[in-house]
XYZ file of C-alpha atoms in Angstrom:
274
model
C 10.806 13.349 -0.593
C 8.619 11.726 1.954
C 5.845 11.193 -0.746
C 8.521 9.039 -2.677
C 9.344 6.987 0.335
C 5.580 6.352 1.130
C 5.182 5.375 -2.797
C 8.244 2.999 -2.310
C 6.823 1.455 0.608
C 3.553 0.660 -1.001
C 5.074 -0.986 -3.844
C 7.471 -3.028 -1.512
C 4.192 -4.190 0.564
C 2.207 -4.811 -2.783
C 5.016 -6.990 -3.966
C 5.256 -9.008 -0.611
C 1.377 -9.532 -0.893
C 1.665 -10.367 -4.442
C 4.363 -12.977 -3.493
C 2.324 -14.580 -0.746
C -0.608 -14.365 -3.085
C 1.208 -16.663 -5.518
C 2.722 -18.705 -2.747
C -0.479 -20.028 -1.288
C -1.559 -21.256 -4.643
C 1.793 -22.727 -5.806
C 2.689 -24.321 -2.401
C -0.426 -26.574 -2.098
C 1.189 -29.701 -0.376
C 4.136 -27.813 1.404
C 6.458 -28.426 -1.602
C 8.572 -25.191 -1.351
C 9.554 -22.829 1.573
C 8.606 -19.085 1.749
C 12.280 -18.145 2.163
C 12.946 -19.887 -1.243
C 9.916 -18.785 -3.133
C 10.148 -15.174 -2.129
C 13.659 -14.700 -3.976
C 12.218 -16.371 -6.900
C 9.218 -14.234 -7.028
C 11.169 -10.941 -6.853
C 13.500 -12.096 -9.536
C 10.226 -12.926 -11.617
C 8.939 -9.422 -10.882
C 12.269 -7.795 -12.349
C 12.033 -10.145 -15.372
C 8.398 -8.952 -15.841
C 9.564 -5.271 -16.413
C 11.825 -6.299 -19.424
C 9.550 -8.557 -21.096
C 6.324 -8.102 -23.126
C 2.984 -8.728 -21.618
C 3.104 -10.939 -18.428
C 5.396 -13.783 -19.886
C 8.394 -13.055 -17.856
C 7.464 -13.459 -14.558
C 5.534 -16.656 -15.117
C 8.506 -18.078 -17.251
C 10.848 -17.216 -14.653
C 8.743 -18.689 -11.721
C 8.323 -21.741 -13.568
C 11.811 -22.174 -14.609
C 13.202 -21.606 -11.073
C 10.454 -24.083 -9.462
C 11.409 -26.805 -11.858
C 14.754 -26.786 -10.195
C 13.112 -27.277 -7.042
C 11.438 -30.376 -8.714
C 8.073 -28.842 -9.369
C 6.688 -29.860 -12.791
C 6.143 -27.359 -15.382
C 2.297 -27.647 -15.750
C 1.900 -27.390 -11.771
C 3.609 -23.990 -11.598
C 2.137 -22.929 -14.818
C -1.452 -23.696 -14.013
C -1.254 -22.173 -10.491
C 0.498 -19.166 -11.639
C -2.019 -18.456 -14.431
C -4.876 -18.809 -11.991
C -2.918 -16.308 -9.798
C -2.614 -13.969 -12.840
C -6.333 -14.375 -13.922
C -7.702 -13.334 -10.455
C -5.302 -10.482 -10.573
C -6.675 -9.656 -14.100
C -10.399 -9.841 -13.119
C -10.001 -7.721 -9.991
C -8.142 -5.015 -11.850
C -10.506 -5.206 -14.714
C -13.400 -4.736 -12.264
C -11.828 -1.705 -10.435
C -10.919 -0.321 -14.113
C -14.367 -0.649 -15.048
C -15.580 1.335 -12.235
C -12.943 4.111 -12.964
C -13.733 4.248 -16.632
C -17.538 4.458 -16.009
C -17.223 7.404 -13.412
C -14.881 9.346 -15.745
C -17.027 8.540 -18.966
C -20.624 8.397 -17.665
C -21.105 12.086 -18.686
C -20.361 11.252 -22.114
C -22.293 8.001 -22.366
C -25.598 7.938 -23.947
C -26.516 4.128 -24.393
C -29.666 2.661 -24.140
C -29.598 -1.093 -23.799
C -32.661 -2.987 -22.891
C -32.664 -6.029 -20.307
C -33.672 -8.422 -23.238
C -30.863 -7.428 -25.320
C -28.595 -7.892 -22.297
C -30.087 -11.389 -21.694
C -29.867 -12.273 -25.451
C -26.147 -11.293 -25.582
C -25.486 -13.316 -22.281
C -27.179 -16.451 -23.579
C -25.350 -16.256 -27.082
C -22.090 -15.888 -25.421
C -22.917 -18.658 -23.051
C -23.814 -21.021 -25.933
C -20.583 -19.940 -27.865
C -18.351 -20.852 -24.857
C -20.113 -24.055 -24.391
C -19.877 -25.402 -27.916
C -16.155 -24.133 -28.156
C -15.262 -25.849 -24.820
C -15.551 -29.360 -25.839
C -13.361 -28.685 -29.003
C -10.506 -26.907 -27.032
C -10.655 -29.856 -24.259
C -10.220 -32.399 -27.116
C -7.481 -30.184 -28.991
C -5.477 -29.544 -25.628
C -6.159 -33.020 -24.055
C -3.862 -33.573 -20.964
C -3.236 -37.146 -22.197
C -1.347 -36.009 -25.448
C 2.500 -35.163 -25.811
C 4.086 -31.817 -26.597
C 3.043 -28.282 -26.242
C -0.645 -29.166 -26.620
C -0.574 -31.732 -23.789
C 1.359 -29.274 -21.500
C -1.157 -26.639 -22.128
C -3.968 -29.253 -21.324
C -2.384 -30.306 -18.142
C -1.747 -26.519 -17.360
C -5.339 -25.751 -17.809
C -6.444 -28.852 -15.711
C -4.119 -27.909 -12.865
C -5.673 -24.252 -12.736
C -9.067 -25.770 -12.548
C -8.033 -28.453 -9.810
C -6.568 -25.574 -7.861
C -9.708 -23.350 -8.238
C -12.097 -26.458 -7.327
C -10.065 -28.036 -4.531
C -8.821 -25.144 -2.722
C -11.597 -22.718 -2.417
C -10.354 -21.068 0.697
C -7.171 -20.346 -0.757
C -8.698 -18.678 -3.862
C -10.769 -16.454 -1.736
C -7.965 -15.423 0.383
C -6.097 -14.813 -2.788
C -9.000 -12.583 -4.187
C -8.866 -10.573 -0.977
C -5.211 -10.175 -0.837
C -5.376 -9.058 -4.651
C -7.778 -6.416 -3.998
C -5.379 -5.153 -1.230
C -2.359 -5.519 -3.601
C -3.846 -3.341 -6.248
C -5.094 -0.874 -3.878
C -1.545 -0.385 -2.691
C -0.288 -0.042 -6.110
C -2.762 2.728 -6.783
C -1.940 4.253 -3.350
C 1.734 4.497 -4.811
C 0.430 6.467 -7.609
C -1.437 8.617 -5.485
C 1.522 9.385 -3.289
C 3.601 10.154 -6.223
C 1.061 12.607 -7.597
C 0.481 14.263 -4.218
C 4.416 14.782 -4.120
C 4.180 16.571 -7.512
C 1.588 18.973 -6.042
C -1.857 17.176 -6.905
C -3.616 17.967 -3.561
C -7.158 17.317 -4.875
C -6.601 13.948 -6.365
C -8.925 11.439 -5.217
C -7.458 8.091 -3.784
C -10.088 5.904 -4.922
C -9.885 7.509 -8.431
C -6.273 7.053 -8.312
C -6.689 3.306 -7.679
C -9.191 2.585 -10.338
C -7.634 4.796 -13.155
C -4.097 3.117 -12.386
C -5.791 -0.170 -12.725
C -7.216 0.657 -16.199
C -3.824 2.088 -17.382
C -2.050 -1.117 -16.095
C -4.423 -3.528 -17.972
C -2.585 -2.188 -21.135
C 0.694 -3.801 -19.830
C -1.019 -7.334 -20.354
C -0.934 -6.721 -24.223
C 2.380 -7.927 -25.306
C 3.049 -4.757 -27.441
C 6.134 -3.458 -25.538
C 8.329 -4.330 -22.506
C 5.950 -4.347 -19.815
C 3.507 -1.845 -21.422
C 6.117 0.838 -21.661
C 4.884 3.866 -23.566
C 1.440 2.175 -23.881
C 0.616 2.394 -20.223
C 1.609 6.018 -20.090
C -0.292 7.147 -22.848
C -3.238 5.372 -21.560
C -2.576 7.062 -18.146
C -2.327 10.485 -20.027
C -5.753 10.071 -21.289
C -7.402 8.894 -18.169
C -5.767 11.074 -15.622
C -6.505 13.985 -17.529
C -10.121 13.443 -17.105
C -9.943 14.197 -13.295
C -7.834 17.334 -13.667
C -4.553 16.379 -13.566
C -1.897 18.210 -15.847
C -0.100 16.544 -18.705
C 3.277 17.351 -17.055
C 2.156 16.006 -13.842
C 0.892 12.755 -15.236
C 4.006 12.089 -17.284
C 6.278 13.021 -14.418
C 4.336 10.725 -12.219
C 4.314 7.741 -14.268
C 8.033 8.215 -15.233
C 9.021 8.627 -11.644
C 7.042 5.548 -10.814
C 8.224 3.350 -13.378
C 11.778 4.229 -12.519
C 11.132 3.470 -8.724
C 9.544 0.318 -9.404
C 12.619 -0.770 -11.564
C 15.029 0.438 -8.740
C 13.042 -1.684 -6.150
C 12.964 -4.684 -8.403
C 16.443 -4.597 -10.091
C 18.740 -3.631 -6.965
C 17.588 -6.706 -4.808
C 17.573 -9.112 -7.905
C 21.081 -8.253 -8.615
C 22.148 -8.648 -5.155
C 20.234 -12.032 -5.025
C 22.065 -13.109 -8.259
C 25.484 -12.206 -7.034
C 24.720 -13.949 -3.621
C 23.723 -17.103 -5.488
C 26.774 -16.858 -7.829
C 29.008 -16.333 -4.896
C 27.515 -19.325 -3.109
C 27.814 -21.658 -6.113
C 31.496 -20.605 -6.655
C 32.642 -21.043 -3.294
């Protein structure tokens, strides 16, 4: 039971870090108080658990911040930047985990010239497509294309004008993802996996969580577990432990997300009614 409690606290602290991470980017000019933003973020977290990909939380945050007189493109642009940082950090950790678990099976010989040629080709392709993308999604036009353009412009402005906040966001994102990995480690330890490495758990949980970004199922339900089954079996965990651990953690996350969110909604409804 103590391992489940430890996992719950890891999830709570990770969520609080995630909320603060988003807050420092969204609240660029003291436009929203922390006491208002934290409940919004918690509701958005709950929404993300029942929507495909990462659509639910961004949509919820932007919708609720609109009621706080923050324009769509501002909240969307800053939230997307926060998501991009999380994705990059998670992908970096996942790459380490995938390399460590599969290096014995790899037999790839790529020369430095080939890598350089591939990098130059990708760079040229991005440069050629950038101008067309900027023209098609110009911030000056109306409609959805203009909104996308203004959203991307806001994300770039936040990145260039507030580098300190971005650096803090990156550092806290590493801590947040590590805490999420710690929750997996605690659950697996509670199931009797005493020899499991904390570092490998963090990297492999990041790799399996990346699947949730693909809008196939609600928050990656099923696909995350399937990828986790493949990855964690490489470090000696049994199928029963992996499935039990992922299921227990998903139920724990839902409880921690939905219970406070339900209380918040009831409180807001009572406040409006009376």
